[in-house]
C-alpha cells in the first residue's frame, strides 16, 4: 500500500483582529488600532492515508475539520508543518468554497475542471455525465447564486466524482440534499472505494462513519485526540462530547448521568436466533433526571441493525443507582456478534450519557437462510 496523503506536524494559526470601538476621527488617525490575537485552529497534526483507505474526520463545530481539509487541498497554507500528496485530488469543501457565484453552473464546471488540470476538451468529455449525475439539467445555465444549497451540492459532488481523482475529499456536504440524492452519493463513494481510491470524509453522522470508513480521526480544539479503528474513535468522540456536555451542565445545574454496565440475569449474552433476551442497564445519576432511553444494535461490520425509538422510552432517574430493563421478545437475526450501544438522551435528543459497545450479543442460527434476518418466507408454486 502506498501513502497518498501525508500530513506531518501541521499547525495553522489565524490572526484575529479585534477592533476597539472608536470614533470616526480616531479611526482615521489610527486605522489599525485594537488588538491582534493569534488563534490556533490546528496544533501539530500528523497522520497519513494509504491508497485504498477511507478515513473519517469527526469533531465538534470549530474543532478544525474544515481547516484541515483546506490545508490538504491547498486552499490554505499551514503555518508550519508539511503536507505531501500523491495523485490527483478532487475536493468538495464547505458550501460556498469553490464556486464562482456570479457564473453559471456550466461555467463553474469548466472552471473547476481547469483548476483540477483538465483541458476544455477533457471537461467536454465528462460534461454530460456531470450534469446527469447532478440532476440539475434545467438550471445548468443559471447563475450559481440562484441555486439552493441542495442544487449547489449536487453539482459540486457531480464534478468531484467525475473528474477521476485518486483522492476524494468531502467536507460534510453529504448531509445536504434529500435522502435519495444522499444515497446516490454514498453509492458513488462505495464505487470509489471498490476502485481503490482514497477518501477523506468529514461528517457529523456517526452512522456514516461506521458505514463508510476504515478508520476515523477525532479533532478537538485543533488537537488530534484519536486516530484509529472506527469503533474506538467513535467512543472517544462520544465520550469527549459528553465530558464537554457535563462541563456545561455543571454550569447549568443539570443532571450528571452515567451508564455503568449492562448485565443479563444469567451472565450470558448468547442467544439462539428467534429466541428472546432480557438485559439490565445500570445507570448512576447525581440528581433526579428525566429523559429517554435509547438502544442501538450494530453488526461487527458497522451496520446499524436497529435503533430504538428515542422519543418513546421515557425514564425517570433518581439520585444514585438506577436500573433499566430491556426486553427483546424475539431476535430474528442470523449468526453473528452484534454490539449494543445504550444511552440516555434529553427531550431534544441531545445525548446525556452514552456507552458504546456496552455489550455484545452472540446469536447462533441453525436454519438455512442467509443474510442478516430470518424472514421465514414460505414459498409455493402456484
Ligand atoms: N479564516 C479564518 N480566520 C480566523 N479564524 C478562522 C478562519 N477559518 C476558521 N477559523 C477558526 O478556526 C476554528 C476551526 O474552524 P473550522 O472551520 O476548521 O472548524 P470545523 O471543525 O470545520 O467546524 P464545523 O463543524 O462548524 O464545520 C474555528 O474556531 C474558526 O472560527
Ligand atoms: Mg467545517
Short mmCIF file of C-alpha atoms and ligand atoms in Angstrom, two decimals:
data_model
loop_
_atom_site.label_atom_id
_atom_site.label_comp_id
_atom_site.label_asym_id
_atom_site.label_seq_id
_atom_site.Cartn_x
_atom_site.Cartn_y
_atom_site.Cartn_z
CA UNK A 1 0.00 0.00 0.00
CA UNK A 2 1.15 3.47 -0.90
CA UNK A 3 0.77 6.57 1.23
CA UNK A 4 -1.26 9.11 -0.73
CA UNK A 5 -1.75 11.79 1.93
CA UNK A 6 0.99 12.52 4.41
CA UNK A 7 0.31 15.19 6.99
CA UNK A 8 3.31 15.98 9.14
CA UNK A 9 3.24 18.23 12.21
CA UNK A 10 0.76 20.60 10.65
CA UNK A 11 -0.30 23.68 12.61
CA UNK A 12 -2.48 26.51 11.42
CA UNK A 13 -2.88 29.81 13.16
CA UNK A 14 -5.24 32.58 12.29
CA UNK A 15 -4.70 36.17 13.28
CA UNK A 16 -7.91 37.69 14.55
CA UNK A 17 -8.05 41.44 14.73
CA UNK A 18 -10.28 42.88 17.45
CA UNK A 19 -11.38 46.41 16.62
CA UNK A 20 -11.54 48.73 19.53
CA UNK A 21 -14.69 50.78 19.32
CA UNK A 22 -13.59 54.22 18.33
CA UNK A 23 -14.84 57.42 16.80
CA UNK A 24 -14.53 58.05 13.11
CA UNK A 25 -11.79 60.57 13.77
CA UNK A 26 -9.82 58.07 15.84
CA UNK A 27 -10.24 55.51 13.11
CA UNK A 28 -8.77 57.89 10.57
CA UNK A 29 -5.83 58.70 12.81
CA UNK A 30 -5.11 55.11 13.94
CA UNK A 31 -6.60 52.83 11.31
CA UNK A 32 -5.21 49.58 12.79
CA UNK A 33 -5.74 50.18 16.47
CA UNK A 34 -7.22 47.42 18.54
CA UNK A 35 -5.58 44.13 19.39
CA UNK A 36 -4.49 41.14 17.38
CA UNK A 37 -4.96 37.68 18.79
CA UNK A 38 -3.35 34.59 17.35
CA UNK A 39 -5.71 31.67 17.28
CA UNK A 40 -4.57 28.08 16.81
CA UNK A 41 -7.06 26.21 14.63
CA UNK A 42 -4.76 23.18 14.20
CA UNK A 43 -1.92 22.14 16.50
CA UNK A 44 0.76 19.71 15.40
CA UNK A 45 -1.40 17.29 13.43
CA UNK A 46 0.28 14.22 11.90
CA UNK A 47 -1.32 11.29 10.12
CA UNK A 48 -1.24 9.56 6.79
CA UNK A 49 -3.76 7.95 4.48
CA UNK A 50 -2.96 4.99 2.22
CA UNK A 51 -4.32 4.30 -1.21
CA UNK A 52 -7.41 2.15 -0.74
CA UNK A 53 -8.33 3.75 2.58
CA UNK A 54 -11.38 5.76 3.63
CA UNK A 55 -10.74 7.91 6.67
CA UNK A 56 -13.43 9.79 8.57
CA UNK A 57 -12.83 13.03 10.45
CA UNK A 58 -15.02 13.75 13.44
CA UNK A 59 -15.12 16.75 15.76
CA UNK A 60 -17.31 19.43 17.27
CA UNK A 61 -18.15 22.62 15.45
CA UNK A 62 -15.00 24.70 15.28
CA UNK A 63 -12.62 21.81 16.05
CA UNK A 64 -10.62 22.41 12.88
CA UNK A 65 -12.01 19.83 10.43
CA UNK A 66 -12.60 22.20 7.52
CA UNK A 67 -9.32 24.00 8.17
CA UNK A 68 -7.50 20.66 7.96
CA UNK A 69 -9.20 19.74 4.69
CA UNK A 70 -8.46 23.16 3.23
CA UNK A 71 -4.78 22.75 4.11
CA UNK A 72 -4.76 19.34 2.45
CA UNK A 73 -6.41 20.73 -0.67
CA UNK A 74 -4.03 23.67 -0.79
CA UNK A 75 -6.76 26.27 -0.32
CA UNK A 76 -4.98 27.29 2.92
CA UNK A 77 -1.28 27.24 3.68
CA UNK A 78 -0.33 25.63 7.02
CA UNK A 79 1.56 27.95 9.37
CA UNK A 80 4.04 25.15 9.96
CA UNK A 81 4.44 21.51 9.02
CA UNK A 82 4.18 19.72 5.71
CA UNK A 83 1.56 18.03 3.59
CA UNK A 84 2.53 15.67 0.79
CA UNK A 85 0.06 14.27 -1.73
CA UNK A 86 0.48 11.52 -4.25
CA UNK A 87 -2.01 11.51 -7.11
CA UNK A 88 -4.76 13.87 -8.16
CA UNK A 89 -7.20 15.25 -5.64
CA UNK A 90 -10.77 16.45 -6.01
CA UNK A 91 -12.42 18.22 -3.13
CA UNK A 92 -15.92 19.00 -2.09
CA UNK A 93 -15.36 21.66 0.53
CA UNK A 94 -17.83 23.55 2.69
CA UNK A 95 -20.74 25.22 0.98
CA UNK A 96 -19.56 28.40 -0.62
CA UNK A 97 -15.97 27.31 -1.16
CA UNK A 98 -15.08 26.57 -4.74
CA UNK A 99 -17.77 28.01 -6.98
CA UNK A 100 -17.93 31.49 -8.52
CA UNK A 101 -21.46 32.51 -7.71
CA UNK A 102 -21.76 35.09 -10.50
CA UNK A 103 -21.07 32.42 -13.11
CA UNK A 104 -23.47 29.79 -14.41
CA UNK A 105 -23.32 26.15 -13.36
CA UNK A 106 -21.87 25.32 -16.79
CA UNK A 107 -19.05 27.88 -16.49
CA UNK A 108 -18.28 26.68 -12.99
CA UNK A 109 -17.94 23.10 -14.17
CA UNK A 110 -15.33 24.23 -16.73
CA UNK A 111 -13.59 26.45 -14.22
CA UNK A 112 -13.41 23.70 -11.63
CA UNK A 113 -12.19 21.22 -14.25
CA UNK A 114 -9.44 23.65 -15.22
CA UNK A 115 -8.45 24.03 -11.56
CA UNK A 116 -8.02 20.27 -11.42
CA UNK A 117 -5.86 20.36 -14.51
CA UNK A 118 -8.38 19.25 -17.13
CA UNK A 119 -8.41 20.83 -20.59
CA UNK A 120 -11.61 22.19 -22.10
CA UNK A 121 -11.81 19.04 -24.16
CA UNK A 122 -11.29 16.96 -21.04
CA UNK A 123 -14.26 18.65 -19.40
CA UNK A 124 -16.33 18.37 -22.62
CA UNK A 125 -15.89 14.61 -22.42
CA UNK A 126 -17.36 14.34 -18.92
CA UNK A 127 -19.76 17.28 -19.01
CA UNK A 128 -22.87 15.25 -19.79
CA UNK A 129 -22.08 12.73 -17.05
CA UNK A 130 -21.66 15.56 -14.57
CA UNK A 131 -24.97 17.16 -15.48
CA UNK A 132 -26.76 13.82 -15.49
CA UNK A 133 -25.41 12.92 -12.06
CA UNK A 134 -26.32 16.33 -10.63
CA UNK A 135 -29.89 16.15 -11.98
CA UNK A 136 -29.99 19.92 -12.44
CA UNK A 137 -30.17 19.99 -16.25
CA UNK A 138 -32.69 22.81 -16.27
CA UNK A 139 -30.51 25.09 -14.19
CA UNK A 140 -27.11 24.41 -15.67
CA UNK A 141 -27.11 27.83 -17.39
CA UNK A 142 -28.43 29.66 -14.33
CA UNK A 143 -26.02 31.68 -12.21
CA UNK A 144 -24.92 29.64 -9.21
CA UNK A 145 -26.02 32.42 -6.82
CA UNK A 146 -29.61 31.42 -7.56
CA UNK A 147 -29.01 27.77 -6.64
CA UNK A 148 -30.41 26.27 -3.47
CA UNK A 149 -27.82 24.67 -1.19
CA UNK A 150 -29.05 21.27 -2.36
CA UNK A 151 -28.52 22.14 -6.04
CA UNK A 152 -25.13 23.55 -5.28
CA UNK A 153 -24.00 20.38 -3.55
CA UNK A 154 -25.40 18.19 -6.31
CA UNK A 155 -23.35 19.97 -8.92
CA UNK A 156 -20.21 20.14 -6.78
CA UNK A 157 -20.41 16.45 -5.91
CA UNK A 158 -21.08 15.53 -9.54
CA UNK A 159 -17.96 17.39 -10.65
CA UNK A 160 -15.76 16.00 -7.89
CA UNK A 161 -16.65 12.37 -8.60
CA UNK A 162 -16.49 12.66 -12.39
CA UNK A 163 -13.02 14.17 -12.77
CA UNK A 164 -11.45 10.79 -11.97
CA UNK A 165 -9.42 11.79 -8.90
CA UNK A 166 -7.13 9.44 -6.95
CA UNK A 167 -8.13 11.16 -3.73
CA UNK A 168 -11.59 12.46 -2.92
CA UNK A 169 -12.02 14.91 -0.06
CA UNK A 170 -15.55 15.59 1.15
CA UNK A 171 -16.50 18.15 3.81
CA UNK A 172 -19.79 17.34 5.43
CA UNK A 173 -21.88 18.14 2.39
CA UNK A 174 -23.42 14.69 2.27
CA UNK A 175 -25.94 15.89 4.82
CA UNK A 176 -27.30 18.50 2.43
CA UNK A 177 -29.88 17.50 -0.14
CA UNK A 178 -32.61 14.94 0.05
CA UNK A 179 -32.19 11.36 1.20
CA UNK A 180 -32.37 9.89 -2.25
CA UNK A 181 -29.53 12.05 -3.51
CA UNK A 182 -27.53 11.33 -0.37
CA UNK A 183 -27.96 7.62 -1.01
CA UNK A 184 -26.76 8.14 -4.58
CA UNK A 185 -23.66 9.95 -3.30
CA UNK A 186 -22.96 7.19 -0.80
CA UNK A 187 -23.28 4.63 -3.61
CA UNK A 188 -20.79 6.58 -5.65
CA UNK A 189 -18.42 6.72 -2.71
CA UNK A 190 -18.68 2.94 -2.41
CA UNK A 191 -17.77 2.57 -6.09
CA UNK A 192 -14.80 4.81 -5.46
CA UNK A 193 -13.74 2.54 -2.63
CA UNK A 194 -14.03 -0.53 -4.80
CA UNK A 195 -11.85 1.17 -7.39
CA UNK A 196 -9.17 1.54 -4.74
CA UNK A 197 -9.25 5.31 -4.39
CA UNK A 198 -8.64 7.17 -1.15
CA UNK A 199 -11.34 9.17 0.55
CA UNK A 200 -11.21 11.68 3.39
CA UNK A 201 -14.64 12.36 4.76
CA UNK A 202 -15.75 14.96 7.30
CA UNK A 203 -19.13 14.22 8.82
CA UNK A 204 -21.12 14.66 11.99
CA UNK A 205 -23.02 11.46 11.38
CA UNK A 206 -21.64 8.53 13.32
CA UNK A 207 -23.67 6.16 11.14
CA UNK A 208 -21.93 7.43 8.03
CA UNK A 209 -18.51 6.90 9.58
CA UNK A 210 -19.44 3.38 10.60
CA UNK A 211 -20.87 2.58 7.20
CA UNK A 212 -18.11 4.06 5.05
CA UNK A 213 -14.83 4.50 6.90
CA UNK A 214 -11.95 2.15 7.60
CA UNK A 215 -10.56 4.45 10.25
CA UNK A 216 -11.50 7.69 11.95
CA UNK A 217 -9.68 10.72 13.29
CA UNK A 218 -11.14 12.88 16.05
CA UNK A 219 -10.24 16.56 16.33
CA UNK A 220 -10.90 18.63 19.41
CA UNK A 221 -9.93 22.28 19.65
CA UNK A 222 -7.35 21.83 16.89
CA UNK A 223 -5.74 18.78 18.52
CA UNK A 224 -5.95 15.25 17.19
CA UNK A 225 -7.31 13.21 20.09
CA UNK A 226 -7.86 9.94 18.23
CA UNK A 227 -6.72 8.22 15.05
CA UNK A 228 -7.69 4.56 14.87
CA UNK A 229 -10.42 1.97 14.30
CA UNK A 230 -13.86 3.48 13.77
CA UNK A 231 -15.36 1.96 16.93
CA UNK A 232 -12.57 3.32 19.14
CA UNK A 233 -12.66 6.79 17.61
CA UNK A 234 -16.43 6.97 17.87
CA UNK A 235 -16.24 6.01 21.52
CA UNK A 236 -13.65 8.72 22.19
CA UNK A 237 -15.67 11.24 20.19
CA UNK A 238 -18.89 10.50 22.04
CA UNK A 239 -17.31 10.31 25.47
CA UNK A 240 -15.49 13.53 24.80
CA UNK A 241 -18.67 15.21 23.67
CA UNK A 242 -20.24 14.08 26.90
CA UNK A 243 -17.42 15.37 29.06
CA UNK A 244 -17.93 18.75 27.48
CA UNK A 245 -21.67 18.47 27.91
CA UNK A 246 -21.20 17.64 31.59
CA UNK A 247 -19.00 20.72 31.95
CA UNK A 248 -21.83 22.81 30.51
CA UNK A 249 -24.32 21.04 32.69
CA UNK A 250 -22.42 21.87 35.84
CA UNK A 251 -22.84 25.49 34.96
CA UNK A 252 -26.48 24.93 34.08
CA UNK A 253 -27.12 22.79 37.22
CA UNK A 254 -28.34 19.85 35.23
CA UNK A 255 -28.06 16.16 35.80
CA UNK A 256 -24.88 14.18 35.62
CA UNK A 257 -25.75 10.73 34.41
CA UNK A 258 -23.52 7.81 33.51
CA UNK A 259 -24.10 4.31 32.20
CA UNK A 260 -22.19 1.87 34.38
CA UNK A 261 -22.79 -1.55 32.87
CA UNK A 262 -25.12 -3.87 31.04
CA UNK A 263 -25.82 -7.30 32.54
CA UNK A 264 -28.08 -10.29 31.94
CA UNK A 265 -29.67 -12.42 34.68
CA UNK A 266 -27.59 -15.43 33.60
CA UNK A 267 -24.44 -13.50 32.82
CA UNK A 268 -24.53 -14.75 29.23
CA UNK A 269 -25.17 -12.73 26.09
CA UNK A 270 -25.55 -15.81 23.91
CA UNK A 271 -28.92 -16.31 22.31
CA UNK A 272 -30.45 -18.58 19.71
CA UNK A 273 -31.89 -16.91 16.67
CA UNK A 274 -35.64 -16.44 17.16
CA UNK A 275 -35.45 -16.59 20.96
CA UNK A 276 -35.89 -13.64 23.29
CA UNK A 277 -33.45 -11.93 25.61
CA UNK A 278 -33.52 -9.64 28.61
CA UNK A 279 -30.77 -7.38 29.84
CA UNK A 280 -30.41 -4.75 32.51
CA UNK A 281 -28.74 -1.41 32.13
CA UNK A 282 -27.22 0.07 35.29
CA UNK A 283 -27.22 3.83 35.37
CA UNK A 284 -25.99 6.28 38.03
CA UNK A 285 -27.31 9.76 38.34
CA UNK A 286 -26.23 12.55 40.67
CA UNK A 287 -29.66 14.14 40.66
CA UNK A 288 -33.19 13.24 39.66
CA UNK A 289 -33.34 13.28 35.88
CA UNK A 290 -36.00 12.60 33.27
CA UNK A 291 -35.01 11.73 29.74
CA UNK A 292 -35.36 8.98 27.16
CA UNK A 293 -33.55 5.67 26.90
CA UNK A 294 -32.02 4.67 23.55
CA UNK A 295 -30.50 1.42 22.40
CA UNK A 296 -28.65 0.65 19.19
CA UNK A 297 -27.64 -2.68 17.72
CA UNK A 298 -24.78 -2.87 15.23
CA UNK A 299 -23.19 -5.63 13.20
CA UNK A 300 -19.43 -6.02 13.57
CA UNK A 301 -19.16 -4.57 10.07
CA UNK A 302 -20.63 -1.37 11.48
CA UNK A 303 -24.10 -1.60 10.01
CA UNK A 304 -26.95 -0.28 12.13
CA UNK A 305 -29.43 -3.11 12.60
CA UNK A 306 -31.82 -1.21 14.83
CA UNK A 307 -32.15 1.91 16.93
CA UNK A 308 -34.95 2.04 19.49
CA UNK A 309 -37.44 4.88 19.41
CA UNK A 310 -35.65 7.66 21.29
CA UNK A 311 -38.88 9.55 21.92
CA UNK A 312 -40.78 6.57 23.10
CA UNK A 313 -38.84 5.29 26.09
CA UNK A 314 -39.01 7.79 28.94
CA UNK A 315 -37.05 7.09 32.09
CA UNK A 316 -37.18 8.95 35.39
CA UNK A 317 -33.84 8.53 37.09
CA UNK A 318 -33.48 9.05 40.80
CA UNK A 319 -30.30 10.21 42.51
CA UNK A 320 -27.96 7.23 42.92
CA UNK A 321 -28.20 3.83 41.25
CA UNK A 322 -30.92 3.09 38.69
CA UNK A 323 -31.74 0.09 36.58
CA UNK A 324 -33.48 -0.05 33.20
CA UNK A 325 -34.64 -3.40 31.87
CA UNK A 326 -34.63 -4.10 28.14
CA UNK A 327 -36.75 -6.92 26.74
CA UNK A 328 -36.14 -8.17 23.25
CA UNK A 329 -39.05 -10.55 22.78
CA UNK A 330 -37.71 -12.23 19.69
CA UNK A 331 -34.38 -11.75 17.96
CA UNK A 332 -34.79 -12.63 14.28
CA UNK A 333 -31.08 -12.17 13.49
CA UNK A 334 -28.90 -14.79 11.88
CA UNK A 335 -25.49 -15.97 13.12
CA UNK A 336 -23.16 -13.27 14.32
CA UNK A 337 -21.96 -10.93 17.00
CA UNK A 338 -24.00 -7.77 17.49
CA UNK A 339 -22.73 -4.80 19.50
CA UNK A 340 -25.14 -2.96 21.76
CA UNK A 341 -24.82 0.77 22.45
CA UNK A 342 -27.04 2.30 25.11
CA UNK A 343 -27.65 5.88 26.15
CA UNK A 344 -29.86 8.47 27.74
CA UNK A 345 -30.92 11.47 25.68
CA UNK A 346 -32.77 14.58 26.76
CA UNK A 347 -36.07 15.67 25.25
CA UNK A 348 -34.27 17.47 22.44
CA UNK A 349 -32.44 14.27 21.53
CA UNK A 350 -29.09 15.51 22.91
CA UNK A 351 -27.03 12.68 24.36
CA UNK A 352 -26.72 12.96 28.15
CA UNK A 353 -24.99 9.65 28.80
CA UNK A 354 -23.71 7.04 26.41
CA UNK A 355 -21.92 3.72 26.41
CA UNK A 356 -20.59 2.46 23.13
CA UNK A 357 -20.27 -1.35 22.82
CA UNK A 358 -21.87 -1.75 26.24
CA UNK A 359 -22.48 -5.42 25.43
CA UNK A 360 -22.05 -7.87 22.58
CA UNK A 361 -24.80 -10.33 21.77
CA UNK A 362 -23.78 -13.60 20.15
CA UNK A 363 -26.55 -15.09 18.04
CA UNK A 364 -26.48 -18.68 16.81
CA UNK A 365 -28.71 -19.76 13.98
CA UNK A 366 -29.24 -23.30 12.77
CA UNK A 367 -31.52 -22.66 9.81
CA UNK A 368 -30.63 -22.30 6.19
CA UNK A 369 -31.47 -18.70 5.37
CA UNK A 370 -28.62 -16.37 4.56
CA UNK A 371 -28.13 -12.71 5.34
CA UNK A 372 -28.98 -10.69 8.40
CA UNK A 373 -32.50 -11.64 9.46
CA UNK A 374 -34.70 -14.68 9.26
CA UNK A 375 -37.79 -13.77 7.26
CA UNK A 376 -39.27 -17.25 7.43
CA UNK A 377 -40.51 -16.97 3.86
CA UNK A 378 -42.76 -19.80 2.71
CA UNK A 379 -42.53 -20.47 -0.96
CA UNK A 380 -45.02 -22.47 -3.01
CA UNK A 381 -45.50 -22.98 -6.66
CA UNK A 382 -48.86 -21.74 -7.97
N1 LIG B 1 -10.13 32.39 8.04
C1 LIG B 1 -10.23 32.28 9.36
N2 LIG B 1 -9.86 33.30 10.18
C2 LIG B 1 -9.96 33.18 11.51
N3 LIG B 1 -10.40 32.08 12.15
C3 LIG B 1 -10.79 31.05 11.39
C4 LIG B 1 -10.74 31.07 9.97
N4 LIG B 1 -11.19 29.90 9.50
C5 LIG B 1 -11.51 29.17 10.57
N5 LIG B 1 -11.28 29.84 11.71
C6 LIG B 1 -11.48 29.35 13.07
O1 LIG B 1 -10.80 28.13 13.22
C7 LIG B 1 -11.55 27.22 14.00
C8 LIG B 1 -11.77 25.94 13.24
O2 LIG B 1 -12.66 26.19 12.16
P1 LIG B 1 -13.13 25.06 11.16
O3 LIG B 1 -13.98 25.70 10.15
O4 LIG B 1 -11.93 24.31 10.69
O5 LIG B 1 -13.98 24.13 12.12
P2 LIG B 1 -14.87 22.84 11.76
O6 LIG B 1 -14.36 21.74 12.60
O7 LIG B 1 -14.87 22.64 10.28
O8 LIG B 1 -16.29 23.27 12.28
P3 LIG B 1 -17.77 22.95 11.70
O9 LIG B 1 -18.16 21.63 12.28
O10 LIG B 1 -18.60 24.04 12.26
O11 LIG B 1 -17.71 22.97 10.21
C9 LIG B 1 -12.86 27.94 14.35
O12 LIG B 1 -12.74 28.47 15.66
C10 LIG B 1 -12.94 29.05 13.34
O13 LIG B 1 -13.60 30.17 13.88
MG1 LIG B 2 -16.41 22.72 8.86
#
